[in-house]
PDB file of C-alpha atoms in Angstrom:
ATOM      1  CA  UNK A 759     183.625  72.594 124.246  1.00 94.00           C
ATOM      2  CA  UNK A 760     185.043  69.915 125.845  1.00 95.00           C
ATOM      3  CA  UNK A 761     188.211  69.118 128.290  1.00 93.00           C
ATOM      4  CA  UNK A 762     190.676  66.859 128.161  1.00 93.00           C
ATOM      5  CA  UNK A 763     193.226  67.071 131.461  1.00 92.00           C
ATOM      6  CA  UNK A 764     194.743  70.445 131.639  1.00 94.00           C
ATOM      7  CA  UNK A 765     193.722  71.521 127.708  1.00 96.00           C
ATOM      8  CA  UNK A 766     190.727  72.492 126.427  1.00 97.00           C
ATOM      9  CA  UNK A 767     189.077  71.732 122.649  1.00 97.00           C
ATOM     10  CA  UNK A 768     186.212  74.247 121.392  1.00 98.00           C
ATOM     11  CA  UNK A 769     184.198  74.821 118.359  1.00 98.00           C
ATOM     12  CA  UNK A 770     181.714  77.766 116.384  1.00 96.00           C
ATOM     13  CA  UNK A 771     180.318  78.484 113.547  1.00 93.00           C
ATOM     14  CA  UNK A 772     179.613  81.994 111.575  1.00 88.00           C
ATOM     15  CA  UNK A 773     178.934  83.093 108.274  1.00 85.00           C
ATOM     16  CA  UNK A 774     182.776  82.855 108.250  1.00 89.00           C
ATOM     17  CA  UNK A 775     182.904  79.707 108.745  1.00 94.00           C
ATOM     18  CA  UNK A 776     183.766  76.664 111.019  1.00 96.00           C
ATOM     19  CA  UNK A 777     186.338  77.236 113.818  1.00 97.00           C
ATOM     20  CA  UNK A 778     188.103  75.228 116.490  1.00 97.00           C
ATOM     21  CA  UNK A 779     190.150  76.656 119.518  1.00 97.00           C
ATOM     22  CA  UNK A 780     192.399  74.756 121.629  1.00 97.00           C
ATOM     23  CA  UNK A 781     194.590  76.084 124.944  1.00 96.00           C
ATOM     24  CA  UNK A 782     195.356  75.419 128.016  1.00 96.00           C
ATOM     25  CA  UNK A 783     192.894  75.394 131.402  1.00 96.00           C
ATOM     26  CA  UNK A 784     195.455  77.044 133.731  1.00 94.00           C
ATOM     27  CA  UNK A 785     194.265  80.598 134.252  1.00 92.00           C
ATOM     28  CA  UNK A 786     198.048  81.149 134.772  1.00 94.00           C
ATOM     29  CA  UNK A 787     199.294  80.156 131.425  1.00 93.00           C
ATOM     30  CA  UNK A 788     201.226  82.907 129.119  1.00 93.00           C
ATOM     31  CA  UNK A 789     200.566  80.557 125.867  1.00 91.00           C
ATOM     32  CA  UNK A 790     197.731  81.947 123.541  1.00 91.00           C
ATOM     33  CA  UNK A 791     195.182  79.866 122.203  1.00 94.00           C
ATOM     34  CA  UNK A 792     195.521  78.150 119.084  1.00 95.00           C
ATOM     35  CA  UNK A 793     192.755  78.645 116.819  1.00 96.00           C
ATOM     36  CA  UNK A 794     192.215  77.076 113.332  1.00 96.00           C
ATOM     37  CA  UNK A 795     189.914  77.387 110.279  1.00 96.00           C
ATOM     38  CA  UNK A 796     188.347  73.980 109.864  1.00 97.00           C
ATOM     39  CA  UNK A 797     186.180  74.524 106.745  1.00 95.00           C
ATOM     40  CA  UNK A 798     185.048  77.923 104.888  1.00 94.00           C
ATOM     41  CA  UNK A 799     181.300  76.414 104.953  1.00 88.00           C
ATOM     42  CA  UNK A 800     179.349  78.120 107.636  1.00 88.00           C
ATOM     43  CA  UNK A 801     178.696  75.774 110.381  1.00 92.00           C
ATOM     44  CA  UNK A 802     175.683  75.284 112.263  1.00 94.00           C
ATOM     45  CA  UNK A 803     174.504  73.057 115.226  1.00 95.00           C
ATOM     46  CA  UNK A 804     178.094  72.211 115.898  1.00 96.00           C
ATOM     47  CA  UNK A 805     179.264  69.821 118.292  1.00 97.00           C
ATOM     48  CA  UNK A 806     182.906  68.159 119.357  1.00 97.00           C
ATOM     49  CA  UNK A 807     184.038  65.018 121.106  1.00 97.00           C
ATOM     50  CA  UNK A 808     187.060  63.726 121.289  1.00 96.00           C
ATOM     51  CA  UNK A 809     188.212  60.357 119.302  1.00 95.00           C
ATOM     52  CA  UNK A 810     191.212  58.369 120.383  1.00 91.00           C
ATOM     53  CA  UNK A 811     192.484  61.783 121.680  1.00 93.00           C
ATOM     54  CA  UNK A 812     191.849  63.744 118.488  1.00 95.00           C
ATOM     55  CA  UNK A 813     189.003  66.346 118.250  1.00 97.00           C
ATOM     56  CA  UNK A 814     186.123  65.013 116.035  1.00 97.00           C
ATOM     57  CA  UNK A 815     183.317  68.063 114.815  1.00 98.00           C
ATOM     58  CA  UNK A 816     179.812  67.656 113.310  1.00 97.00           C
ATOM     59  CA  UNK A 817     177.429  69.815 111.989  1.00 96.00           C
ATOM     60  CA  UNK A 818     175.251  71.149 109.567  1.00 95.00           C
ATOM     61  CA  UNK A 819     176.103  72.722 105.920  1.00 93.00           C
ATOM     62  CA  UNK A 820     173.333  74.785 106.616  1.00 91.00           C
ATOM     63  CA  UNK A 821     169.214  75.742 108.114  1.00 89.00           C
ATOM     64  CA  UNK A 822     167.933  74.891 104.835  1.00 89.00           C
ATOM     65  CA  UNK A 823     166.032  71.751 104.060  1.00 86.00           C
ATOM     66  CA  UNK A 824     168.756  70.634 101.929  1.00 86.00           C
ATOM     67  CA  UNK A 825     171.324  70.417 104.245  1.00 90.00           C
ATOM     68  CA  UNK A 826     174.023  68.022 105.226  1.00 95.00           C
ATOM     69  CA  UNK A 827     175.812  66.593 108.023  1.00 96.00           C
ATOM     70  CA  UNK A 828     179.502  66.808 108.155  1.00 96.00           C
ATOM     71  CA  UNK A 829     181.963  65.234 110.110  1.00 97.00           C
ATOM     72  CA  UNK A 830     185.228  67.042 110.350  1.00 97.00           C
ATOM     73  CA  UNK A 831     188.252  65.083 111.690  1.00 96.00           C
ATOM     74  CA  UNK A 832     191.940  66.030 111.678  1.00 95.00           C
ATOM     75  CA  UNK A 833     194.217  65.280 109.045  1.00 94.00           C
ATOM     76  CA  UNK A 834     197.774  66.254 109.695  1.00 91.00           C
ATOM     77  CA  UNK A 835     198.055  70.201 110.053  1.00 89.00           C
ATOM     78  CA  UNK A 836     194.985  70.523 108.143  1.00 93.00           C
ATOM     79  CA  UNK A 837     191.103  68.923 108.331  1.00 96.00           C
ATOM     80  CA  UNK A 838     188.878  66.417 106.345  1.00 96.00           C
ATOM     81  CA  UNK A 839     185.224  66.970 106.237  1.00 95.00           C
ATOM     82  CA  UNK A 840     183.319  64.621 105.108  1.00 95.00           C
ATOM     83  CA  UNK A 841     179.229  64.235 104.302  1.00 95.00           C
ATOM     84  CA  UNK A 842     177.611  61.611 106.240  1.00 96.00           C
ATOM     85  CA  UNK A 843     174.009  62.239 106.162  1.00 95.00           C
ATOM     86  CA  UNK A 844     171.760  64.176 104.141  1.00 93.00           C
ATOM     87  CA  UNK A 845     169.892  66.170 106.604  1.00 93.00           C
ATOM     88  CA  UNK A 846     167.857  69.336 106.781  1.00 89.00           C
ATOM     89  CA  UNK A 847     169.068  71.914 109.361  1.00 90.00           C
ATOM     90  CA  UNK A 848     166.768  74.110 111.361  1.00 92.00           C
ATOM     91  CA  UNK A 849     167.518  77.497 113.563  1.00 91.00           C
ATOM     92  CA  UNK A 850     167.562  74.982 117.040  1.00 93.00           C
ATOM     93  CA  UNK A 851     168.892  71.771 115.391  1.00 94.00           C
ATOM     94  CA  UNK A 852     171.932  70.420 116.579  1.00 95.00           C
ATOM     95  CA  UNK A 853     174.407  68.002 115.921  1.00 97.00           C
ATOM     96  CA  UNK A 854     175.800  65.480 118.887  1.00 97.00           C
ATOM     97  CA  UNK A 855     179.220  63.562 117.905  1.00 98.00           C
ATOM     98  CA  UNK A 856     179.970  60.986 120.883  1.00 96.00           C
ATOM     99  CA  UNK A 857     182.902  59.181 121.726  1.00 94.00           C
ATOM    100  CA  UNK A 858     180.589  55.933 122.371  1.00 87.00           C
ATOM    101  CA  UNK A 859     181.104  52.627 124.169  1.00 84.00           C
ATOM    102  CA  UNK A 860     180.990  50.819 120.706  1.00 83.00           C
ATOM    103  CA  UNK A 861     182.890  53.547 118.525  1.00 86.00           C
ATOM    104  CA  UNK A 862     182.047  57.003 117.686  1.00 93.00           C
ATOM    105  CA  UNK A 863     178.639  58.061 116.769  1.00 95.00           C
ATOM    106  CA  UNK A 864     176.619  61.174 115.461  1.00 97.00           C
ATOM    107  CA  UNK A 865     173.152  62.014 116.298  1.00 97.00           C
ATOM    108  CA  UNK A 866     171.184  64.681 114.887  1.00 97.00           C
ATOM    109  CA  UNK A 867     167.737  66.037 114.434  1.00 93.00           C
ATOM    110  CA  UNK A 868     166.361  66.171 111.069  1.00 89.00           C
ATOM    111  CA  UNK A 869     164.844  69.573 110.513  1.00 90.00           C
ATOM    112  CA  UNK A 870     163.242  69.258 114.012  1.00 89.00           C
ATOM    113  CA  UNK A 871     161.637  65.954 112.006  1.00 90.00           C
ATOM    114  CA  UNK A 872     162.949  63.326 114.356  1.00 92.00           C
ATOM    115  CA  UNK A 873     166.772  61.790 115.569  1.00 95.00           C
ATOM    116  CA  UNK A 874     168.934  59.993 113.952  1.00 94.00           C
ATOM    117  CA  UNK A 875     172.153  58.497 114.701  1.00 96.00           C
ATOM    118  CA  UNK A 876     175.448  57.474 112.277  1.00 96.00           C
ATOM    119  CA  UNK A 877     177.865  55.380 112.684  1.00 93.00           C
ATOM    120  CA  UNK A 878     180.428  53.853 111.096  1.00 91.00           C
ATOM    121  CA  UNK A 879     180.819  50.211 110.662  1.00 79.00           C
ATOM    122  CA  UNK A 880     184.396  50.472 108.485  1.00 79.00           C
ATOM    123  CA  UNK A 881     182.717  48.610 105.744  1.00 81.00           C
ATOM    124  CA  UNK A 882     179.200  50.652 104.341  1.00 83.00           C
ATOM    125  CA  UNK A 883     180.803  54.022 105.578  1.00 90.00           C
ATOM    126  CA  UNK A 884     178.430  56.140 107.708  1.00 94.00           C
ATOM    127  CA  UNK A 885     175.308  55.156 108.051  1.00 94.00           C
ATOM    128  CA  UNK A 886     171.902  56.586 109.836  1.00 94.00           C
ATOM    129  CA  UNK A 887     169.669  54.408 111.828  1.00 91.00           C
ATOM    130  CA  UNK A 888     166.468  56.522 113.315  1.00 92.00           C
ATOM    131  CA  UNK A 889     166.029  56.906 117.582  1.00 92.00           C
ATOM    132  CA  UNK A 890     162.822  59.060 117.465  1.00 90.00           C
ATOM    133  CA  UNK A 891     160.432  59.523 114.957  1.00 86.00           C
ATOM    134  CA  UNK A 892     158.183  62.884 114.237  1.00 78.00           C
ATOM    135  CA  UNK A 893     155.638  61.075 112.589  1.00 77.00           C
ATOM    136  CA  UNK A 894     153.906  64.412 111.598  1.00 68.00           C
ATOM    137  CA  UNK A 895     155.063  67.356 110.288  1.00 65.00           C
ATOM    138  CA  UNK A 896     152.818  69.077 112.824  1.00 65.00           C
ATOM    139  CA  UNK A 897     155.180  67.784 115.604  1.00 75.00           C
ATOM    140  CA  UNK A 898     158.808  68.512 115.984  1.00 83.00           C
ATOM    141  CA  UNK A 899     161.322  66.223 117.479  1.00 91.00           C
ATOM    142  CA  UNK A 900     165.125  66.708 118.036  1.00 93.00           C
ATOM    143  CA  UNK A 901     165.776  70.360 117.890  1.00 94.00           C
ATOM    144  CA  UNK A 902     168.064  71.345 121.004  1.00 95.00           C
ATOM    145  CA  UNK A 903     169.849  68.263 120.665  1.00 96.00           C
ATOM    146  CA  UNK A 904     172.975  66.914 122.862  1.00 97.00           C
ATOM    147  CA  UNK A 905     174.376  63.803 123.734  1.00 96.00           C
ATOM    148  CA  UNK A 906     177.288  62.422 126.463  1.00 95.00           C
ATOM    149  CA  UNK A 907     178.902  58.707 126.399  1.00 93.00           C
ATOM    150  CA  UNK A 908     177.575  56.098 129.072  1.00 93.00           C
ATOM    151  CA  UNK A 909     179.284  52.910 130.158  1.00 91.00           C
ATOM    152  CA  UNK A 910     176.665  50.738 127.558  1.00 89.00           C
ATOM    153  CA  UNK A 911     176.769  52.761 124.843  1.00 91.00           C
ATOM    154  CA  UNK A 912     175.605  56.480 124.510  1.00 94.00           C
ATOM    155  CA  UNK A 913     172.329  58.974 125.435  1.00 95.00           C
ATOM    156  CA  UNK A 914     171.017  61.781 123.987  1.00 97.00           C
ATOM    157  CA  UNK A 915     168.610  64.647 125.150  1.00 97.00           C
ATOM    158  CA  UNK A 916     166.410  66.774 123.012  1.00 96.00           C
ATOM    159  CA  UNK A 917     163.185  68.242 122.350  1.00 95.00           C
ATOM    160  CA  UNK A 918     160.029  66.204 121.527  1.00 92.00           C
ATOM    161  CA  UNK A 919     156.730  67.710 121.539  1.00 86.00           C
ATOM    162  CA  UNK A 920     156.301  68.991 124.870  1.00 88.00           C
ATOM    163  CA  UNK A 921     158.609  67.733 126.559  1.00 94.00           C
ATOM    164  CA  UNK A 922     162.439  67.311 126.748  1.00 95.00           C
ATOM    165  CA  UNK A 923     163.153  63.313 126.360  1.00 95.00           C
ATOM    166  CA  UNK A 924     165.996  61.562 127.162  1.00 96.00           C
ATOM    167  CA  UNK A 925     166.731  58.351 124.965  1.00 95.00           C
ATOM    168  CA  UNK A 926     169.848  55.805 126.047  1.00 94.00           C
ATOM    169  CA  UNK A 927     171.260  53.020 124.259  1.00 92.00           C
ATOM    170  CA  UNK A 928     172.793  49.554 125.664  1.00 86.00           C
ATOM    171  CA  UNK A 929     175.547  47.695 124.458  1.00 82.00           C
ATOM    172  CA  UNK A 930     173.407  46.181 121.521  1.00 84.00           C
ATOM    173  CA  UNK A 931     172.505  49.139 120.812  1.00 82.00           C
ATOM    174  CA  UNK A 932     168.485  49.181 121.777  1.00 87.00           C
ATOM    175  CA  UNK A 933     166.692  52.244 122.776  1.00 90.00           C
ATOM    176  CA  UNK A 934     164.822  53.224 125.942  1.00 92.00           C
ATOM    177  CA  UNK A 935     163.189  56.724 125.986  1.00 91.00           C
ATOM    178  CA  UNK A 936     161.328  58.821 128.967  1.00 93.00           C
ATOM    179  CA  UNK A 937     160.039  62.539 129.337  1.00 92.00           C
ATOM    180  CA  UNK A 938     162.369  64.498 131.401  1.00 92.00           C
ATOM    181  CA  UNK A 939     159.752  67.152 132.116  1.00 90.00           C
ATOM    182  CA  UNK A 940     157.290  68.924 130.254  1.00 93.00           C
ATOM    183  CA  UNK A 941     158.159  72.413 128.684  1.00 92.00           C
ATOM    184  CA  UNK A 942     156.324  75.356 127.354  1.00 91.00           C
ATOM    185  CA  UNK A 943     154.882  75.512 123.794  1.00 87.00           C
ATOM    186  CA  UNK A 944     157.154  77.175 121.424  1.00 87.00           C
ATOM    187  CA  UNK A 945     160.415  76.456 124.021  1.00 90.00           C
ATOM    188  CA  UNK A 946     162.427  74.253 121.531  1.00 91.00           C
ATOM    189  CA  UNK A 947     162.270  76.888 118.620  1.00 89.00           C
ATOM    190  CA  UNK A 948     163.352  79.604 120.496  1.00 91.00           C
ATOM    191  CA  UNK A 949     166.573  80.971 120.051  1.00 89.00           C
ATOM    192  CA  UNK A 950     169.234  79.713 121.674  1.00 89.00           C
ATOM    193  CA  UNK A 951     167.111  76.595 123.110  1.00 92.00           C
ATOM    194  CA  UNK A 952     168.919  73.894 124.026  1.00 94.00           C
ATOM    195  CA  UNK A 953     169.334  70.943 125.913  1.00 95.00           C
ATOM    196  CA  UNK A 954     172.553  69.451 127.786  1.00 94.00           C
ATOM    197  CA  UNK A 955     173.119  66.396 130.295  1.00 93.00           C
ATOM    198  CA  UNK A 956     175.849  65.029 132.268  1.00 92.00           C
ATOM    199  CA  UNK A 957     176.391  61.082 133.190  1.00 87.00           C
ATOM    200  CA  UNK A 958     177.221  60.574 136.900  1.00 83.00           C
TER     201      UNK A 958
END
């Protein structure tokens, strides 16, 4: 979910689908929500920013390892989804699509096998540069994923080993990383685990 003034923008996914939700904040207000179908594929890990004013959705086609991640953006009265990464999915992988200091980006975890981040440089279409790196498949890194715009560029938080991490980008966009705090063995794969942060 995320707020913009007095109206609010939200997103889920189900078996039935991808939906988005958008009303007013005013616990006064008579008007109903409006709520829309964005895509019949189920959608997992979702996430929403919003781009120039318009709501902008990512997330996974599905858990599987042959998963993708989509990027849904709105196209009149109706949406376009598009594929911009091949990506395996996971129970705790999530997507993060940021309104960033150099243009919108999307991170995401790949199967729990390390973050990545797209972005769009209006001539190659999307493409997927890596932030952290698993480098074993006995060592998950990613799941729980979230991410919030900074004045330089963007950060993200997420599960890495045993810790939560927080990674942050600049304005060329280099990397810095550093453990947030240690966490329990088995905490990222359990459901509903999740990280968030906020930029003061």
């Amino acid at each position: 979910m995320v707020a913009d003034g007095d109206t609010y923008h939200a997103v889920w996914g189900s078996d039935a689908g991808l939906h988005y939700a958008t009303g007013s904040l005013d616990p006064a207000t008579t008007t109903q929500a409006v709520v829309t179908q964005v895509t019949k594929t189920p959608g997992f890990g979702p996430s929403i920013a919003l781009v120039g004013g318009e709501p902008w959705i990512a997330f996974y086609s599905s858990t599987s390892s042959r998963g993708t991640v989509q990027l849904a953006t709105p196209n009149g009265d109706s949406w376009s989804n598009d594929t911009i990464a091949e990506a395996a999915g996971c129970d705790t992988c999530r997507t993060a699509v940021i309104d960033g200091a150099n243009g919108p980006v999307v991170a995401y975890s790949n199967g729990g096998g390390g973050v990545q981040v797209a972005s769009n440089d209006g001539e190659n279409g999307w493409v997927s540069f890596e932030v952290d790196d698993a480098e074993s498949t006995a060592v998950t890194v990613g799941e729980g994923l979230a991410g919030v715009p900074t004045e330089d560029g963007f950060a993200l938080s997420y599960y890495a080993r045993d810790q939560v991490t927080i990674a942050t980008s600049d304005a060329q966009g280099n990397f810095a990383s550093d453990a947030a705090g240690e966490i329990s063995d088995g905490s990222a794969t359990e459901g509903g685990a999740g990280t968030s942060l906020a930029i003061g």
